[in-house]
């Protein structure tokens, strides 16, 4: 019967036995330690976050200062840059028109050289090398 006494079926006695094995002071100490560690970790996270926000604010102010210094001169320069680009495009068109003109004047140059030969004028060798008659094909 000794075994039956140690293994009683009374739930109240079993609950009291379980509670007897628990140490409330040890559990409270562990809970306080865990709370302290959690609080320290939370404070560290908040400090890192505050540092990050501070760095972002400094970076934002530096970018704003840089934009304030650069923006106005850029606003002044951009119309001139646009005009220069338009002028470059116009120069390209003029160059292509001059190329077309020299191609079209090739036969006239050739005719003038031949007519000059009829009147006794001979082009010197440097002018024949620069003649535009070879361009007419």
PDB file of C-alpha atoms in Angstrom:
ATOM      1  CA  UNK A   1       0.000   0.000   0.000  1.00  0.00           C
ATOM      2  CA  UNK A   2       3.003   2.163   0.262  1.00  0.00           C
ATOM      3  CA  UNK A   3       2.967   2.590  -3.503  1.00  0.00           C
ATOM      4  CA  UNK A   4      -0.656   3.650  -3.431  1.00  0.00           C
ATOM      5  CA  UNK A   5       0.058   6.329  -0.826  1.00  0.00           C
ATOM      6  CA  UNK A   6       2.894   7.840  -2.834  1.00  0.00           C
ATOM      7  CA  UNK A   7       0.798   7.825  -6.004  1.00  0.00           C
ATOM      8  CA  UNK A   8      -2.421   9.224  -4.629  1.00  0.00           C
ATOM      9  CA  UNK A   9      -5.165   9.852  -7.061  1.00  0.00           C
ATOM     10  CA  UNK A  10      -6.364  12.999  -5.350  1.00  0.00           C
ATOM     11  CA  UNK A  11      -5.842  15.874  -7.825  1.00  0.00           C
ATOM     12  CA  UNK A  12      -5.512  18.426  -5.078  1.00  0.00           C
ATOM     13  CA  UNK A  13      -2.614  16.549  -3.564  1.00  0.00           C
ATOM     14  CA  UNK A  14      -0.963  16.221  -6.991  1.00  0.00           C
ATOM     15  CA  UNK A  15      -1.333  19.957  -7.546  1.00  0.00           C
ATOM     16  CA  UNK A  16       0.194  20.720  -4.170  1.00  0.00           C
ATOM     17  CA  UNK A  17       3.085  18.361  -4.949  1.00  0.00           C
ATOM     18  CA  UNK A  18       3.723  20.151  -8.259  1.00  0.00           C
ATOM     19  CA  UNK A  19       3.566  23.537  -6.586  1.00  0.00           C
ATOM     20  CA  UNK A  20       5.947  22.284  -3.956  1.00  0.00           C
ATOM     21  CA  UNK A  21       8.567  21.520  -6.574  1.00  0.00           C
ATOM     22  CA  UNK A  22       8.358  25.035  -8.012  1.00  0.00           C
ATOM     23  CA  UNK A  23      10.475  27.776  -6.523  1.00  0.00           C
ATOM     24  CA  UNK A  24       8.620  31.095  -6.876  1.00  0.00           C
ATOM     25  CA  UNK A  25      11.636  33.188  -5.859  1.00  0.00           C
ATOM     26  CA  UNK A  26      13.811  31.558  -8.528  1.00  0.00           C
ATOM     27  CA  UNK A  27      11.093  32.061 -11.151  1.00  0.00           C
ATOM     28  CA  UNK A  28      10.648  35.705 -10.149  1.00  0.00           C
ATOM     29  CA  UNK A  29      14.416  36.228 -10.386  1.00  0.00           C
ATOM     30  CA  UNK A  30      14.481  34.698 -13.868  1.00  0.00           C
ATOM     31  CA  UNK A  31      11.519  36.839 -14.939  1.00  0.00           C
ATOM     32  CA  UNK A  32      13.205  40.005 -13.645  1.00  0.00           C
ATOM     33  CA  UNK A  33      16.460  39.072 -15.409  1.00  0.00           C
ATOM     34  CA  UNK A  34      14.626  38.391 -18.654  1.00  0.00           C
ATOM     35  CA  UNK A  35      12.746  41.693 -18.361  1.00  0.00           C
ATOM     36  CA  UNK A  36      16.034  43.541 -17.737  1.00  0.00           C
ATOM     37  CA  UNK A  37      17.685  41.939 -20.789  1.00  0.00           C
ATOM     38  CA  UNK A  38      14.658  42.735 -22.950  1.00  0.00           C
ATOM     39  CA  UNK A  39      14.634  46.341 -21.752  1.00  0.00           C
ATOM     40  CA  UNK A  40      18.369  46.716 -22.467  1.00  0.00           C
ATOM     41  CA  UNK A  41      17.916  45.292 -25.962  1.00  0.00           C
ATOM     42  CA  UNK A  42      14.963  47.592 -26.609  1.00  0.00           C
ATOM     43  CA  UNK A  43      16.961  50.615 -25.437  1.00  0.00           C
ATOM     44  CA  UNK A  44      19.857  49.623 -27.695  1.00  0.00           C
ATOM     45  CA  UNK A  45      17.516  49.301 -30.675  1.00  0.00           C
ATOM     46  CA  UNK A  46      15.963  52.694 -29.921  1.00  0.00           C
ATOM     47  CA  UNK A  47      19.424  54.313 -29.594  1.00  0.00           C
ATOM     48  CA  UNK A  48      20.479  52.825 -32.945  1.00  0.00           C
ATOM     49  CA  UNK A  49      17.255  54.028 -34.531  1.00  0.00           C
ATOM     50  CA  UNK A  50      17.728  57.526 -33.116  1.00  0.00           C
ATOM     51  CA  UNK A  51      21.307  57.558 -34.426  1.00  0.00           C
ATOM     52  CA  UNK A  52      20.104  56.458 -37.861  1.00  0.00           C
ATOM     53  CA  UNK A  53      17.432  59.161 -37.935  1.00  0.00           C
ATOM     54  CA  UNK A  54      20.031  61.742 -36.868  1.00  0.00           C
ATOM     55  CA  UNK A  55      22.364  60.631 -39.670  1.00  0.00           C
ATOM     56  CA  UNK A  56      19.502  60.797 -42.179  1.00  0.00           C
ATOM     57  CA  UNK A  57      18.645  64.315 -41.022  1.00  0.00           C
ATOM     58  CA  UNK A  58      22.277  65.410 -41.428  1.00  0.00           C
ATOM     59  CA  UNK A  59      22.449  63.843 -44.887  1.00  0.00           C
ATOM     60  CA  UNK A  60      19.188  65.491 -45.906  1.00  0.00           C
ATOM     61  CA  UNK A  61      20.396  68.903 -44.769  1.00  0.00           C
ATOM     62  CA  UNK A  62      23.685  68.421 -46.664  1.00  0.00           C
ATOM     63  CA  UNK A  63      21.814  67.447 -49.830  1.00  0.00           C
ATOM     64  CA  UNK A  64      19.499  70.444 -49.463  1.00  0.00           C
ATOM     65  CA  UNK A  65      22.498  72.755 -49.015  1.00  0.00           C
ATOM     66  CA  UNK A  66      24.171  71.262 -52.084  1.00  0.00           C
ATOM     67  CA  UNK A  67      21.006  71.665 -54.131  1.00  0.00           C
ATOM     68  CA  UNK A  68      20.625  75.263 -52.964  1.00  0.00           C
ATOM     69  CA  UNK A  69      24.182  75.994 -54.151  1.00  0.00           C
ATOM     70  CA  UNK A  70      23.893  74.177 -57.485  1.00  0.00           C
ATOM     71  CA  UNK A  71      20.284  74.697 -58.488  1.00  0.00           C
ATOM     72  CA  UNK A  72      20.337  78.439 -59.290  1.00  0.00           C
ATOM     73  CA  UNK A  73      23.466  78.329 -61.512  1.00  0.00           C
ATOM     74  CA  UNK A  74      22.046  75.309 -63.319  1.00  0.00           C
ATOM     75  CA  UNK A  75      18.797  77.160 -63.941  1.00  0.00           C
ATOM     76  CA  UNK A  76      20.804  80.015 -65.446  1.00  0.00           C
ATOM     77  CA  UNK A  77      23.007  77.766 -67.585  1.00  0.00           C
ATOM     78  CA  UNK A  78      20.445  75.349 -68.973  1.00  0.00           C
ATOM     79  CA  UNK A  79      18.856  77.762 -71.501  1.00  0.00           C
ATOM     80  CA  UNK A  80      22.329  78.522 -72.892  1.00  0.00           C
ATOM     81  CA  UNK A  81      23.118  74.823 -73.086  1.00  0.00           C
ATOM     82  CA  UNK A  82      19.881  74.296 -75.000  1.00  0.00           C
ATOM     83  CA  UNK A  83      20.750  77.163 -77.328  1.00  0.00           C
ATOM     84  CA  UNK A  84      24.232  75.726 -77.871  1.00  0.00           C
ATOM     85  CA  UNK A  85      22.745  72.339 -78.738  1.00  0.00           C
ATOM     86  CA  UNK A  86      20.361  73.980 -81.188  1.00  0.00           C
ATOM     87  CA  UNK A  87      23.283  75.926 -82.691  1.00  0.00           C
ATOM     88  CA  UNK A  88      25.255  72.684 -83.085  1.00  0.00           C
ATOM     89  CA  UNK A  89      22.311  71.127 -84.909  1.00  0.00           C
ATOM     90  CA  UNK A  90      22.031  74.195 -87.145  1.00  0.00           C
ATOM     91  CA  UNK A  91      25.768  74.023 -87.903  1.00  0.00           C
ATOM     92  CA  UNK A  92      25.363  70.390 -88.898  1.00  0.00           C
ATOM     93  CA  UNK A  93      22.572  71.343 -91.267  1.00  0.00           C
ATOM     94  CA  UNK A  94      24.709  74.140 -92.755  1.00  0.00           C
ATOM     95  CA  UNK A  95      27.637  71.762 -93.229  1.00  0.00           C
ATOM     96  CA  UNK A  96      25.435  69.236 -95.024  1.00  0.00           C
ATOM     97  CA  UNK A  97      24.001  72.010 -97.222  1.00  0.00           C
ATOM     98  CA  UNK A  98      27.542  73.169 -98.078  1.00  0.00           C
ATOM     99  CA  UNK A  99      28.442  69.597 -98.985  1.00  0.00           C
ATOM    100  CA  UNK A 100      25.435  69.401-101.270  1.00  0.00           C
ATOM    101  CA  UNK A 101      26.378  72.763-102.800  1.00  0.00           C
ATOM    102  CA  UNK A 102      29.930  71.625-103.574  1.00  0.00           C
ATOM    103  CA  UNK A 103      28.590  68.466-105.197  1.00  0.00           C
ATOM    104  CA  UNK A 104      26.206  70.501-107.318  1.00  0.00           C
ATOM    105  CA  UNK A 105      28.890  73.045-108.258  1.00  0.00           C
ATOM    106  CA  UNK A 106      31.270  70.307-109.432  1.00  0.00           C
ATOM    107  CA  UNK A 107      30.096  70.358-113.060  1.00  0.00           C
ATOM    108  CA  UNK A 108      30.224  74.180-113.109  1.00  0.00           C
ATOM    109  CA  UNK A 109      33.804  74.107-111.830  1.00  0.00           C
ATOM    110  CA  UNK A 110      34.717  71.603-114.475  1.00  0.00           C
ATOM    111  CA  UNK A 111      33.097  73.798-117.141  1.00  0.00           C
ATOM    112  CA  UNK A 112      34.959  76.869-115.877  1.00  0.00           C
ATOM    113  CA  UNK A 113      38.279  74.999-116.028  1.00  0.00           C
ATOM    114  CA  UNK A 114      37.564  73.934-119.587  1.00  0.00           C
ATOM    115  CA  UNK A 115      36.504  77.452-120.565  1.00  0.00           C
ATOM    116  CA  UNK A 116      39.652  78.839-119.005  1.00  0.00           C
ATOM    117  CA  UNK A 117      41.650  76.392-121.068  1.00  0.00           C
ATOM    118  CA  UNK A 118      40.027  77.783-124.194  1.00  0.00           C
ATOM    119  CA  UNK A 119      41.262  81.269-123.325  1.00  0.00           C
ATOM    120  CA  UNK A 120      44.757  80.070-122.509  1.00  0.00           C
ATOM    121  CA  UNK A 121      44.497  79.857-118.757  1.00  0.00           C
ATOM    122  CA  UNK A 122      46.011  76.748-117.290  1.00  0.00           C
ATOM    123  CA  UNK A 123      45.247  75.841-113.693  1.00  0.00           C
ATOM    124  CA  UNK A 124      48.393  75.178-111.693  1.00  0.00           C
ATOM    125  CA  UNK A 125      48.894  71.742-110.144  1.00  0.00           C
ATOM    126  CA  UNK A 126      47.876  72.801-106.617  1.00  0.00           C
ATOM    127  CA  UNK A 127      44.496  74.016-107.870  1.00  0.00           C
ATOM    128  CA  UNK A 128      43.836  70.797-109.786  1.00  0.00           C
ATOM    129  CA  UNK A 129      44.496  68.812-106.637  1.00  0.00           C
ATOM    130  CA  UNK A 130      41.919  70.924-104.826  1.00  0.00           C
ATOM    131  CA  UNK A 131      39.528  70.968-107.748  1.00  0.00           C
ATOM    132  CA  UNK A 132      36.089  69.701-106.984  1.00  0.00           C
ATOM    133  CA  UNK A 133      35.719  68.033-110.374  1.00  0.00           C
ATOM    134  CA  UNK A 134      36.777  64.588-109.041  1.00  0.00           C
ATOM    135  CA  UNK A 135      33.828  64.838-106.659  1.00  0.00           C
ATOM    136  CA  UNK A 136      31.376  64.738-109.560  1.00  0.00           C
ATOM    137  CA  UNK A 137      30.742  61.155-110.398  1.00  0.00           C
TER     138      UNK A 137
END
